[in-house]
mmCIF file with all atom_site columns, C-alpha atoms and ligand atoms in Angstrom:
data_model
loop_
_atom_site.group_PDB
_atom_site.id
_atom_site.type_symbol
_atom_site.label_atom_id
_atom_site.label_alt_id
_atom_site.label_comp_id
_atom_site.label_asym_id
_atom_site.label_entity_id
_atom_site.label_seq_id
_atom_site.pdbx_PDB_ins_code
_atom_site.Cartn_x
_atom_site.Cartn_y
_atom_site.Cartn_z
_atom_site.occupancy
_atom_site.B_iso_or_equiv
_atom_site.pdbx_formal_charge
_atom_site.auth_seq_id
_atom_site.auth_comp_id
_atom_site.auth_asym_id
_atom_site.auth_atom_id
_atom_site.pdbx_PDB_model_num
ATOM   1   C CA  . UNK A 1 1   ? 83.464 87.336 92.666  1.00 0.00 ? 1   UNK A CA  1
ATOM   2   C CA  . UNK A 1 2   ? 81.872 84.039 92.985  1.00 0.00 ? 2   UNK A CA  1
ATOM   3   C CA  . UNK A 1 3   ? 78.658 83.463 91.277  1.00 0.00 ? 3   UNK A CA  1
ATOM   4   C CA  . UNK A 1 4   ? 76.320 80.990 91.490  1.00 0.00 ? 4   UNK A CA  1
ATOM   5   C CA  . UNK A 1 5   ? 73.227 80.986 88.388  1.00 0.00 ? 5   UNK A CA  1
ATOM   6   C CA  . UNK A 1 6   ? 70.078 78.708 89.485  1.00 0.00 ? 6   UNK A CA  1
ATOM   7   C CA  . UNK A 1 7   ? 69.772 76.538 85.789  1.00 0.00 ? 7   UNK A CA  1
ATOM   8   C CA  . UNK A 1 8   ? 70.249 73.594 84.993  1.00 0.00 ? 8   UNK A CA  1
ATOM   9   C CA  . UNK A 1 9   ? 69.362 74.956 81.126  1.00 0.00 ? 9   UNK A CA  1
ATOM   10  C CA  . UNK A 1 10  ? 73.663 74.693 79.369  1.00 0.00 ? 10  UNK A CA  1
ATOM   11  C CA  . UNK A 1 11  ? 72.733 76.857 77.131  1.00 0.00 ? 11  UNK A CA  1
ATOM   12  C CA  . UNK A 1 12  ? 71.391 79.426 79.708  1.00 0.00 ? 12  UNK A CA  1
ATOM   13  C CA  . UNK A 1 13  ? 74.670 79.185 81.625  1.00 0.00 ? 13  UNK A CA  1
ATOM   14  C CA  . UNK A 1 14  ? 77.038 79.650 78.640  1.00 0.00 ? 14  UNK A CA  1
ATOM   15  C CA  . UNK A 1 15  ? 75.413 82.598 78.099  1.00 0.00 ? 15  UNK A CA  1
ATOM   16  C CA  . UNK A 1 16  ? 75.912 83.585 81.542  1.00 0.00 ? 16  UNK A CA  1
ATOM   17  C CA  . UNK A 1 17  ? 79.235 82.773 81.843  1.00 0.00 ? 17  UNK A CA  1
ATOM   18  C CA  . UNK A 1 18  ? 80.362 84.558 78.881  1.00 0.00 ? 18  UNK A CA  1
ATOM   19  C CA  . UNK A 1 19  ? 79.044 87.955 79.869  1.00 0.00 ? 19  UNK A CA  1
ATOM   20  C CA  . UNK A 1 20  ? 79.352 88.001 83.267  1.00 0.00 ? 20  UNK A CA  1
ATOM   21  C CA  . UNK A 1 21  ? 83.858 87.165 82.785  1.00 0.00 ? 21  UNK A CA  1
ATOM   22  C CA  . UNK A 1 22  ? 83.479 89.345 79.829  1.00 0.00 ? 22  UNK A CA  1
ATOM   23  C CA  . UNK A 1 23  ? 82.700 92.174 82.695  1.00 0.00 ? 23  UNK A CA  1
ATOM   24  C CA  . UNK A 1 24  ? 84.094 90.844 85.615  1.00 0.00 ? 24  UNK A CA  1
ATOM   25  C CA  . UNK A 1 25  ? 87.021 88.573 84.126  1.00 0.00 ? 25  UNK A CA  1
ATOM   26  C CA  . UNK A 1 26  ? 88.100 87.103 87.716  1.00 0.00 ? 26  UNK A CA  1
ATOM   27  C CA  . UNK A 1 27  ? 84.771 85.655 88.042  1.00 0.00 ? 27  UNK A CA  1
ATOM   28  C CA  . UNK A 1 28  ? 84.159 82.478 88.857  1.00 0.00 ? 28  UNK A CA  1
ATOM   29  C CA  . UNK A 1 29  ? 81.171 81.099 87.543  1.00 0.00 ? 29  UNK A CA  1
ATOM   30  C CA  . UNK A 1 30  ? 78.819 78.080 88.533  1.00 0.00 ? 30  UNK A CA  1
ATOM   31  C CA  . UNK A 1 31  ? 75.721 76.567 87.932  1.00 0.00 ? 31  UNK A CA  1
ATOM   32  C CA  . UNK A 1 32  ? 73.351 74.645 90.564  1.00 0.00 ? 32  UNK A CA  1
ATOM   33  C CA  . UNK A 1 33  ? 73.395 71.310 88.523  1.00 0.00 ? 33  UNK A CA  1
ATOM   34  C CA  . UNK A 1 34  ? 77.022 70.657 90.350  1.00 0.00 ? 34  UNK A CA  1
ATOM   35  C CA  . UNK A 1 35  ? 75.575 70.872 94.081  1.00 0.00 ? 35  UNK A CA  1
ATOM   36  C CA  . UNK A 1 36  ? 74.898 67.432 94.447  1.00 0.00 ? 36  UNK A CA  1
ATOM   37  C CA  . UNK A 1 37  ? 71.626 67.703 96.802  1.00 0.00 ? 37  UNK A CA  1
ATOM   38  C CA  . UNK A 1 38  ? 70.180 70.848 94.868  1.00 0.00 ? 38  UNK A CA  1
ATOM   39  C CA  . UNK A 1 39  ? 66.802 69.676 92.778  1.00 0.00 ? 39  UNK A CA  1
ATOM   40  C CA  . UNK A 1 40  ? 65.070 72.961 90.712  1.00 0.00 ? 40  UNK A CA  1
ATOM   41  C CA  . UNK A 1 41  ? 61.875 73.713 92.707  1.00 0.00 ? 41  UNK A CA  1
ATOM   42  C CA  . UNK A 1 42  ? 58.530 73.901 91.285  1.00 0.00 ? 42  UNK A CA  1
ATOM   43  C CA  . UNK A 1 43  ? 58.250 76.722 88.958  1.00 0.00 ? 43  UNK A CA  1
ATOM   44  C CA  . UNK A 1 44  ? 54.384 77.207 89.778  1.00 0.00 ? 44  UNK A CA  1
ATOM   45  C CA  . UNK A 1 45  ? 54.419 81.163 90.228  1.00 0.00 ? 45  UNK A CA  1
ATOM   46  C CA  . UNK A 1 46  ? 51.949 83.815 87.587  1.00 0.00 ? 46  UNK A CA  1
ATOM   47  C CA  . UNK A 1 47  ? 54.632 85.936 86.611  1.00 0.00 ? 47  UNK A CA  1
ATOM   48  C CA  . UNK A 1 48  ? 58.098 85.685 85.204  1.00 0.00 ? 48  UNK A CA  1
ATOM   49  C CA  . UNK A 1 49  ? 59.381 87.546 88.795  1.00 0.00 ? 49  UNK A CA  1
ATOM   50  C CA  . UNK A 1 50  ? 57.679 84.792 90.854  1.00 0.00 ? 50  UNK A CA  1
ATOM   51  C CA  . UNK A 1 51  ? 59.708 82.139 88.900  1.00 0.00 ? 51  UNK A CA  1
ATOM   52  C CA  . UNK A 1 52  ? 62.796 84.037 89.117  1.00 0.00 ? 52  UNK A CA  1
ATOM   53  C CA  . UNK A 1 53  ? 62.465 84.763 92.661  1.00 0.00 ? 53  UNK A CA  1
ATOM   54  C CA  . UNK A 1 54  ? 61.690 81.072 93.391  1.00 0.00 ? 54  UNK A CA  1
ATOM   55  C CA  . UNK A 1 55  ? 64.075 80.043 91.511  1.00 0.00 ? 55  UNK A CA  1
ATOM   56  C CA  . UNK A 1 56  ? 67.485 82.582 93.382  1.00 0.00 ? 56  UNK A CA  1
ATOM   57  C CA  . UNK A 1 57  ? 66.037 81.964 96.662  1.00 0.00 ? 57  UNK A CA  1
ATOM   58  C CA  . UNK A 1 58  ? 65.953 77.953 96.521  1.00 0.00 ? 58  UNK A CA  1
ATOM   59  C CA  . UNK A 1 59  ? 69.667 78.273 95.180  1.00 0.00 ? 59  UNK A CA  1
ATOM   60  C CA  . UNK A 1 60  ? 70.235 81.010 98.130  1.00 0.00 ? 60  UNK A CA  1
ATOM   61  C CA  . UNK A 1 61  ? 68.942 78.899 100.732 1.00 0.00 ? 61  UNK A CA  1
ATOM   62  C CA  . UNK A 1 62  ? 72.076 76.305 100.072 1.00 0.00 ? 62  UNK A CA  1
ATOM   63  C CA  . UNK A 1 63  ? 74.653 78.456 98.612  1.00 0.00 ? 63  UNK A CA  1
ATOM   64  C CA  . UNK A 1 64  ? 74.913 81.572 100.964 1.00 0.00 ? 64  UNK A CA  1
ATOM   65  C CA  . UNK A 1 65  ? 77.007 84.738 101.055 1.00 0.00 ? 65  UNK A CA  1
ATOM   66  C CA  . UNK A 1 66  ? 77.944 84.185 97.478  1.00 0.00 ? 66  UNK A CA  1
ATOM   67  C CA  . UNK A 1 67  ? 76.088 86.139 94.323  1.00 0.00 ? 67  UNK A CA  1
ATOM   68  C CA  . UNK A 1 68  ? 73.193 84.081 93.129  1.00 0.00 ? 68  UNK A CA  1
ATOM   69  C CA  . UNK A 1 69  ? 71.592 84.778 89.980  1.00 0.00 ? 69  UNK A CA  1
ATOM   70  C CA  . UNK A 1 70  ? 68.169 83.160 88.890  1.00 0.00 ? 70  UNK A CA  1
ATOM   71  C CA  . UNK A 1 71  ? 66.619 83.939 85.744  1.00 0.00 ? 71  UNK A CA  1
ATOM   72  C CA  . UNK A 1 72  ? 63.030 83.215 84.147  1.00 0.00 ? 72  UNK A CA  1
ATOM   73  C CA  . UNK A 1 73  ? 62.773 83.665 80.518  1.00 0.00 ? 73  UNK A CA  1
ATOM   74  C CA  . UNK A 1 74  ? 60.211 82.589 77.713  1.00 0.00 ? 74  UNK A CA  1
ATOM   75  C CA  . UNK A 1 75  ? 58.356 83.784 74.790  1.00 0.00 ? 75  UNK A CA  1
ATOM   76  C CA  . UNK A 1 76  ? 55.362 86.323 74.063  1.00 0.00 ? 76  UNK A CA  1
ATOM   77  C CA  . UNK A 1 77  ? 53.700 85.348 70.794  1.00 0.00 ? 77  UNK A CA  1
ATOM   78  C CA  . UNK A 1 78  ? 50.861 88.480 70.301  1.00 0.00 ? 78  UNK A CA  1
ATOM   79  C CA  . UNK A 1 79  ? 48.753 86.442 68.411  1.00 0.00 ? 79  UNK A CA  1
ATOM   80  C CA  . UNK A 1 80  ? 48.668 83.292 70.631  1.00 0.00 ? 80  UNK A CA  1
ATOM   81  C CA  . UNK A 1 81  ? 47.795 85.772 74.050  1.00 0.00 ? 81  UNK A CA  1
ATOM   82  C CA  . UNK A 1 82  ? 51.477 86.750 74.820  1.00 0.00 ? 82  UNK A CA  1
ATOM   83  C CA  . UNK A 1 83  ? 51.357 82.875 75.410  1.00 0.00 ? 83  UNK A CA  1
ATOM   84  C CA  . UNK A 1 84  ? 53.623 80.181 75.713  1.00 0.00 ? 84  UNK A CA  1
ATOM   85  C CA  . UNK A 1 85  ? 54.875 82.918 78.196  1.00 0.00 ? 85  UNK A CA  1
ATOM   86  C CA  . UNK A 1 86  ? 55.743 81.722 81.726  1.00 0.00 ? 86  UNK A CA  1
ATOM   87  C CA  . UNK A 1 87  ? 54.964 78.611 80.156  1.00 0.00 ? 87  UNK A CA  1
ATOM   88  C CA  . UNK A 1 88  ? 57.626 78.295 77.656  1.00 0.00 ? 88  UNK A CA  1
ATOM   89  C CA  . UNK A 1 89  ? 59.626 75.519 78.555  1.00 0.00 ? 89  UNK A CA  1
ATOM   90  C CA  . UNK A 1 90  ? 56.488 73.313 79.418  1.00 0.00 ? 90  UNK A CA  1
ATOM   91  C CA  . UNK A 1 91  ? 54.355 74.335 76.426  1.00 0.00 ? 91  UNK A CA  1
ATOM   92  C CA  . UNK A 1 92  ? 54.308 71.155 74.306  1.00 0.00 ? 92  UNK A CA  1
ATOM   93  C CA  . UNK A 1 93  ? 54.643 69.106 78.117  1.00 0.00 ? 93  UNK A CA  1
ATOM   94  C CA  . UNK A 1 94  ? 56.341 68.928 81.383  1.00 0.00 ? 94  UNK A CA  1
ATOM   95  C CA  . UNK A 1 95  ? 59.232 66.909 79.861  1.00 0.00 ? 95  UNK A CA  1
ATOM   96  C CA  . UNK A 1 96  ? 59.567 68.753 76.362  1.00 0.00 ? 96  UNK A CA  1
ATOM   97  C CA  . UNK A 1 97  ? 61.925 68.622 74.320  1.00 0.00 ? 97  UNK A CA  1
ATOM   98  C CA  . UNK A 1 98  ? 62.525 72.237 72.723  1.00 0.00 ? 98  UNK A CA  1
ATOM   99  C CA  . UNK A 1 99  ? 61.738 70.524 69.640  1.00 0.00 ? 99  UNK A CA  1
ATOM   100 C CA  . UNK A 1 100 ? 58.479 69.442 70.787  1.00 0.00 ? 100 UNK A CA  1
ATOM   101 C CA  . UNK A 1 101 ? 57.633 73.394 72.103  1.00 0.00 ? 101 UNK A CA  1
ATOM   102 C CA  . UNK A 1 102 ? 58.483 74.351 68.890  1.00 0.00 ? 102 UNK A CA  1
ATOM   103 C CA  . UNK A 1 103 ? 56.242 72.227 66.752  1.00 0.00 ? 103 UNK A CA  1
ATOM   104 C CA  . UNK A 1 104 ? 53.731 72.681 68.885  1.00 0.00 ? 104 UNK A CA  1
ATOM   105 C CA  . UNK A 1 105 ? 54.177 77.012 68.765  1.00 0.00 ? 105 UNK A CA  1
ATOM   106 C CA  . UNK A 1 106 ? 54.519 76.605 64.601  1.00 0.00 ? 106 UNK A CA  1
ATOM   107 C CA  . UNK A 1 107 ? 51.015 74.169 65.125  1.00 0.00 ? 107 UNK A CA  1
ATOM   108 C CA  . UNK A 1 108 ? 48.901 77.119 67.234  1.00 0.00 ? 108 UNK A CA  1
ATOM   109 C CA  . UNK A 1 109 ? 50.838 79.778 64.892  1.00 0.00 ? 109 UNK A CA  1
ATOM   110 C CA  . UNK A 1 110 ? 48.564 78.343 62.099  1.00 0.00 ? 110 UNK A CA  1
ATOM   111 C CA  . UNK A 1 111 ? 45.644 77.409 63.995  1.00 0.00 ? 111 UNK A CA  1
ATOM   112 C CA  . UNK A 1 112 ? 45.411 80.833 65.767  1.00 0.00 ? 112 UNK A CA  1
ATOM   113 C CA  . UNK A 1 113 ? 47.350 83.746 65.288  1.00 0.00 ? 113 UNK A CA  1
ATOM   114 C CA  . UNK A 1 114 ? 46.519 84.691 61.903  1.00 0.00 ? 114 UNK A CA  1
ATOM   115 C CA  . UNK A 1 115 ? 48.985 87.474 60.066  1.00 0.00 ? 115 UNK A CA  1
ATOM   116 C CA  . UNK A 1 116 ? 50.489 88.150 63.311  1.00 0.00 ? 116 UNK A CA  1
ATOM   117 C CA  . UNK A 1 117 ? 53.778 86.609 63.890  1.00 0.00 ? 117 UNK A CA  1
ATOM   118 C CA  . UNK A 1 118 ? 54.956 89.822 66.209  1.00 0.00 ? 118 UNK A CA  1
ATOM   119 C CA  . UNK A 1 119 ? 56.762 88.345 69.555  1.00 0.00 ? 119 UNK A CA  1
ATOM   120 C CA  . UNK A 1 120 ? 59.229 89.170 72.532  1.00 0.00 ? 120 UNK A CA  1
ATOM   121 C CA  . UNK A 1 121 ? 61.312 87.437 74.351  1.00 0.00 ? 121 UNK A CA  1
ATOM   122 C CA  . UNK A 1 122 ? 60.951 88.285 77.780  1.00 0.00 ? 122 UNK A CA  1
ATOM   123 C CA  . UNK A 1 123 ? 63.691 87.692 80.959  1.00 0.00 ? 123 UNK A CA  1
ATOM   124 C CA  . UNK A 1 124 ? 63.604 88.647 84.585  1.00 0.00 ? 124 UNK A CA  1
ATOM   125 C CA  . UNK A 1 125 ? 66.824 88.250 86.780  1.00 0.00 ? 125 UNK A CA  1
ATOM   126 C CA  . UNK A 1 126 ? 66.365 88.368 90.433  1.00 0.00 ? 126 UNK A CA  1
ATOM   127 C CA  . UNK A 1 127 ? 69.979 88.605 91.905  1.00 0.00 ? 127 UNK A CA  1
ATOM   128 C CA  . UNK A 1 128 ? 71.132 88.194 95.897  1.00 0.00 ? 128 UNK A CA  1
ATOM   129 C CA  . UNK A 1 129 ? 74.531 89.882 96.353  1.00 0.00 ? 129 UNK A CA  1
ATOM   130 C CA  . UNK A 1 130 ? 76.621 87.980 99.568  1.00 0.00 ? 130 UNK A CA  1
ATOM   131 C CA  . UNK A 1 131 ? 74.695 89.940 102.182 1.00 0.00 ? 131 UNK A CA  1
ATOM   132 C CA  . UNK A 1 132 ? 71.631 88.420 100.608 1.00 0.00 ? 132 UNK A CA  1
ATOM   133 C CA  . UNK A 1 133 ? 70.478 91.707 99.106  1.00 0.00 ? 133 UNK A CA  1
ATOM   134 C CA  . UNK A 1 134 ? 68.176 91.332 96.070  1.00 0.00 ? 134 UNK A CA  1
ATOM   135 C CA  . UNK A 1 135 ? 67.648 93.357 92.856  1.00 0.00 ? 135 UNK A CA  1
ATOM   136 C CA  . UNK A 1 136 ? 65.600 92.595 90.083  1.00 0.00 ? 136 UNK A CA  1
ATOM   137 C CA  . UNK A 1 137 ? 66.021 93.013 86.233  1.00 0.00 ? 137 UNK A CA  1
ATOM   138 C CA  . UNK A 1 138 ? 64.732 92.976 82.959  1.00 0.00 ? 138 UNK A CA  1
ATOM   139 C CA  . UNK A 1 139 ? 64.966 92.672 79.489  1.00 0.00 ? 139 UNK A CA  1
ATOM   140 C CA  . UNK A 1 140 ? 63.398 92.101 76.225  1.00 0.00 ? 140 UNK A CA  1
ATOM   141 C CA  . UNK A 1 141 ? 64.033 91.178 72.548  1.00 0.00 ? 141 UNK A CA  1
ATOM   142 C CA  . UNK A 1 142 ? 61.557 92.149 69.763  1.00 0.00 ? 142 UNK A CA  1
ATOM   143 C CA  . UNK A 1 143 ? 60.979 89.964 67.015  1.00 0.00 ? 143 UNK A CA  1
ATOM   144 C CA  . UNK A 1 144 ? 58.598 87.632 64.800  1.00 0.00 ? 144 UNK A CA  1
ATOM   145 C CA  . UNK A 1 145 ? 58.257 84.036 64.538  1.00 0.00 ? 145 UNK A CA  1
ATOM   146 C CA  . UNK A 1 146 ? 59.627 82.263 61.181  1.00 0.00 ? 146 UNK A CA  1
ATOM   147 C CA  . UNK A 1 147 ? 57.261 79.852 59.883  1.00 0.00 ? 147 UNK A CA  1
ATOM   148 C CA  . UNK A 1 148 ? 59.782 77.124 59.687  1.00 0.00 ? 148 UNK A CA  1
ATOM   149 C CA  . UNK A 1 149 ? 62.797 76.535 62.081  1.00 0.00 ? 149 UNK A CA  1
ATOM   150 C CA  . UNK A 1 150 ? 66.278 77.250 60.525  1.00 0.00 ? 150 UNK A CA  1
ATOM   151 C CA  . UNK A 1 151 ? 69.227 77.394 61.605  1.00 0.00 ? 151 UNK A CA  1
ATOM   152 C CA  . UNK A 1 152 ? 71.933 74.805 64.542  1.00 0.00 ? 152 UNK A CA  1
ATOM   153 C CA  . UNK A 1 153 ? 72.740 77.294 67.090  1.00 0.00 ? 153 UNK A CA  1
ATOM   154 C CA  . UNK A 1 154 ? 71.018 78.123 70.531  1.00 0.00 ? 154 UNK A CA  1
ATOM   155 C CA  . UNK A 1 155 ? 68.325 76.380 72.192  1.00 0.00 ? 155 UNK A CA  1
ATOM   156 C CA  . UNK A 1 156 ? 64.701 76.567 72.599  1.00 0.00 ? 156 UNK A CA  1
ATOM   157 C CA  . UNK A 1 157 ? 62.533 78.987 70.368  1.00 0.00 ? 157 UNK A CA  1
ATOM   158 C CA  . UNK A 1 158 ? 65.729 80.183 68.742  1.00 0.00 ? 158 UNK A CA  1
ATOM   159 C CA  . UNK A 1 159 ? 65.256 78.201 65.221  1.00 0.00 ? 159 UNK A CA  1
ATOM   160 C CA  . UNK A 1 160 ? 61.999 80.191 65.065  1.00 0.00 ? 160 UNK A CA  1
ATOM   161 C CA  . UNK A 1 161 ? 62.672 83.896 66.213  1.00 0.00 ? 161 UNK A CA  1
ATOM   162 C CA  . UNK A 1 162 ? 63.690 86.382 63.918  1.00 0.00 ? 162 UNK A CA  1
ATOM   163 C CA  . UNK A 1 163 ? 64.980 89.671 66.105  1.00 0.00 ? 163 UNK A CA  1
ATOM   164 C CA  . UNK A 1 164 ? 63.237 93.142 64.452  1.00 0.00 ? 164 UNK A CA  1
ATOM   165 C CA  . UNK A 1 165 ? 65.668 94.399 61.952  1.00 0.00 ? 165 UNK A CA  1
ATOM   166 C CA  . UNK A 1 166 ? 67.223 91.215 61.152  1.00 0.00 ? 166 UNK A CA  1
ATOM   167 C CA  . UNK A 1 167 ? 65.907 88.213 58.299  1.00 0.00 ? 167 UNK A CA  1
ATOM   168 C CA  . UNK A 1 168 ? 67.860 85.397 59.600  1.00 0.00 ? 168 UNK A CA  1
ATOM   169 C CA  . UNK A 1 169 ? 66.692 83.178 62.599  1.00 0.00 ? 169 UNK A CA  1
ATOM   170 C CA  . UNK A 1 170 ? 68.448 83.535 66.193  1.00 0.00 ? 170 UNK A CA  1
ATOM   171 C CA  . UNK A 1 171 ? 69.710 79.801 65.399  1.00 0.00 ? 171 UNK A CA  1
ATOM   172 C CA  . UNK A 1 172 ? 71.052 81.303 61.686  1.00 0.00 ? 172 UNK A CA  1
ATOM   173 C CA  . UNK A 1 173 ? 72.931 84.498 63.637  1.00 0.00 ? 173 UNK A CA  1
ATOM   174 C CA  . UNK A 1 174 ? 74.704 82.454 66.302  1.00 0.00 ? 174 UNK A CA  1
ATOM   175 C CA  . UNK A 1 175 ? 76.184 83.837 69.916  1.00 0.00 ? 175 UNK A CA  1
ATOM   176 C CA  . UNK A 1 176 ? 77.443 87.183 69.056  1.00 0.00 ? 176 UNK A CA  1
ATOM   177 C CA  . UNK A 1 177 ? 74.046 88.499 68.455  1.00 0.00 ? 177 UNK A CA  1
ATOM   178 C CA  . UNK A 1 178 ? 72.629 87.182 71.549  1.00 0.00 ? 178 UNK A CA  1
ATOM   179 C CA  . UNK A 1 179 ? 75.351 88.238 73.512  1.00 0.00 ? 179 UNK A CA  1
ATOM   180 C CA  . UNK A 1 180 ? 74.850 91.747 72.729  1.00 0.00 ? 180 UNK A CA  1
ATOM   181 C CA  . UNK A 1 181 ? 71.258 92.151 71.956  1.00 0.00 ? 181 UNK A CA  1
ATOM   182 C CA  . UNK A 1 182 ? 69.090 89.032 73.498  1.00 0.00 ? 182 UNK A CA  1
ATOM   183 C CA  . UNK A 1 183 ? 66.616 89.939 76.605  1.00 0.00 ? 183 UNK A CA  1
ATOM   184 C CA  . UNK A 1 184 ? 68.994 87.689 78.882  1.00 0.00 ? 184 UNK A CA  1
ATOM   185 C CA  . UNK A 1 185 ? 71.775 90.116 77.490  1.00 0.00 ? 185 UNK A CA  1
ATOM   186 C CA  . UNK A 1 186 ? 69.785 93.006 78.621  1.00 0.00 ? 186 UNK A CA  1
ATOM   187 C CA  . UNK A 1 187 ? 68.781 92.091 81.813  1.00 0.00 ? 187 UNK A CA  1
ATOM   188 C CA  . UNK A 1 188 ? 72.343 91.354 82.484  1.00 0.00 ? 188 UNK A CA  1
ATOM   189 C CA  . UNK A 1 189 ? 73.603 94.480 81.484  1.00 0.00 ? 189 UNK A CA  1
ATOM   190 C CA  . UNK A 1 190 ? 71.333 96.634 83.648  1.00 0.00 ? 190 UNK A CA  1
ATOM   191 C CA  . UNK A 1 191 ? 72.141 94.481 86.476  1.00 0.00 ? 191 UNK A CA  1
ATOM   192 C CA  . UNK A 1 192 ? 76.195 95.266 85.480  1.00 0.00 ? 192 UNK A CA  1
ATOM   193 C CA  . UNK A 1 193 ? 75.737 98.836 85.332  1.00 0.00 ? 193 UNK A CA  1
ATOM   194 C CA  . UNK A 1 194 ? 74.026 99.167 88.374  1.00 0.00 ? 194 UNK A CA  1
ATOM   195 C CA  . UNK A 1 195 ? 76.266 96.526 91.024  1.00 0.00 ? 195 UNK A CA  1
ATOM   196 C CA  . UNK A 1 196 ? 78.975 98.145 93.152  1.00 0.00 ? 196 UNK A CA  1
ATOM   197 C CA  . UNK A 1 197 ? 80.866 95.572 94.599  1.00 0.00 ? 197 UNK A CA  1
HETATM 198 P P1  . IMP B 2 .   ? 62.991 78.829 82.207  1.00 0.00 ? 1   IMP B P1  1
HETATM 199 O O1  . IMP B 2 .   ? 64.256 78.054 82.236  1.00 0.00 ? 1   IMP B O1  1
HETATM 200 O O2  . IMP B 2 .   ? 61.933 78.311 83.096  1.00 0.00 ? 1   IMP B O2  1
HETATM 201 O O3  . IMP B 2 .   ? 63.232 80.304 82.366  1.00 0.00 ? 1   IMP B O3  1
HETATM 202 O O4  . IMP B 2 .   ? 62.396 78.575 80.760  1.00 0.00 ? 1   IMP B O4  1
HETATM 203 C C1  . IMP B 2 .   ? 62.665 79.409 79.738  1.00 0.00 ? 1   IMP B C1  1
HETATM 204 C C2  . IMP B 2 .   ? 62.193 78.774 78.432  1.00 0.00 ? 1   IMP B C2  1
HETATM 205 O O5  . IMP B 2 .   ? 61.892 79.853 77.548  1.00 0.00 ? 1   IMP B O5  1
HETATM 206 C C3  . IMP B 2 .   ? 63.300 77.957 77.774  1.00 0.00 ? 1   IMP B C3  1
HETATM 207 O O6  . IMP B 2 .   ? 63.217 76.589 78.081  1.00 0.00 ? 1   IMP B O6  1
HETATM 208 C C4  . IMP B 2 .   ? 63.033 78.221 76.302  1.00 0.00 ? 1   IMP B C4  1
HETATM 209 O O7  . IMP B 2 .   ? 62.019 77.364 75.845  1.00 0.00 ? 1   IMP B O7  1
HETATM 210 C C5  . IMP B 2 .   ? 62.497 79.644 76.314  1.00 0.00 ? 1   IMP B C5  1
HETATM 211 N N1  . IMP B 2 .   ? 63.626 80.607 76.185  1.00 0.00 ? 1   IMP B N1  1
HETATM 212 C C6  . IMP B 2 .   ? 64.098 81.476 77.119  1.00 0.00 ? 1   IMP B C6  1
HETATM 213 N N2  . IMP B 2 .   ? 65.144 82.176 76.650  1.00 0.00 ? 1   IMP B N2  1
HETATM 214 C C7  . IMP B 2 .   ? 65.334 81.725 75.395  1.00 0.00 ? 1   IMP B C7  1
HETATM 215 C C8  . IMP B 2 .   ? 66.295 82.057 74.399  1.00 0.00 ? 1   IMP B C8  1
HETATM 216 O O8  . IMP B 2 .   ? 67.209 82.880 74.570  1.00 0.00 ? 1   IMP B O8  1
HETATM 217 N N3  . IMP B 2 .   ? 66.179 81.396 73.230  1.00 0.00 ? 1   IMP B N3  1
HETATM 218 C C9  . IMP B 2 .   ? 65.207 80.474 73.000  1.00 0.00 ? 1   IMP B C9  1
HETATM 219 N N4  . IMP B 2 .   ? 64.317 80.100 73.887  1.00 0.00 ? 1   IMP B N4  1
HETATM 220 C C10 . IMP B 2 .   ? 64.372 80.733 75.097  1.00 0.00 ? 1   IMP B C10 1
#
């Protein structure tokens, strides 16, 4: 099986690339940052479907009768309006650094969200098998936001999320957690158990 995910996001695509030969070890597994001519279009859709679907049909449109598989992710923070939300990756700026989006999130924490530090990570995957079939998936992970970052691993709002049940950050636990239990992780699996190829 040949699959193609539509990120540029490493991070995203190690993820990726570790469940999806985990299940399907003769995989082959790329990402659109090697197509030479491919530029990610405008995520400037309301819900995390619309960016997903945006997303796996720009990468479709150049990389045809292969799988494609697009995801759009981000954080809920109940206190802040379920925001940075679709906005995630763009919350401190168009060009943020996740360093930036997560001073800014620990800024608003204290400015507006009170006692409440519940949050979710949320991700839709919108997958094209080769005859250009799609199916759409979800999952979440429920957790809190830390009040300082801690901890090397992952990337974006992972120095700040602590998963329900757990004390140390997503950055603290490391891959094996996320691998298993992260709302990318989910999403994935329910599109594994349900493909028939
Ligand atoms: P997307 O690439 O447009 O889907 O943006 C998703 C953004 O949400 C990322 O840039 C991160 O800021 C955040 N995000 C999504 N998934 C995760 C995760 O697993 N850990 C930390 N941050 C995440």
């Amino acid at each position: 099986m040949e699959f193609w995910i539509a990120t540029g996001n490493k991070g995203k695509l190690e993820e990726f690339k570790l469940l999806l030969q985990k299940n399907f070890p003769e995989a082959k597994v790329h990402s659109a940052a090697e197509l030479p001519h491919y530029s990610s279009p405008p995520e400037n859709g309301q819900t995390f479907l619309d960016n997903a679907r945006i997303k796996a049909r720009s990468l479709k449109a150049m990389k045809p009768n292969v799988w494609i598989i697009a995801d759009d992710s981000g954080l809920e923070v109940e206190g802040l309006g379920n925001l940075p939300g679709v906005h995630s990756a763009r919350y401190a700026g168009p060009k943020a650094a996740d360093s930036e989006n997560v001073a800014k999130l620990l800024k608003m924490m204290l400015i507006r969200a009170g006692t409440n530090r519940k949050a979710r990570f949320q991700c839709c995957l919108v997958v094209f098998n080769p005859a250009g079939e799609e199916s759409v998936h979800y999952g979440t992970l429920e957790g809190e936001i830390s009040k300082t970052p801690r901890g090397v691993h992952g990337f974006g709002y992972d120095p700040v999320f602590v998963p329900a049940g757990q004390t140390q950050t997503l950055a603290e636990i490391g891959a094996g957690f996320k691998n298993q239990h992260s709302h990318r992780a989910k999403a994935l699996q329910d599109f594994i158990s349900k493909v028939t190829v």
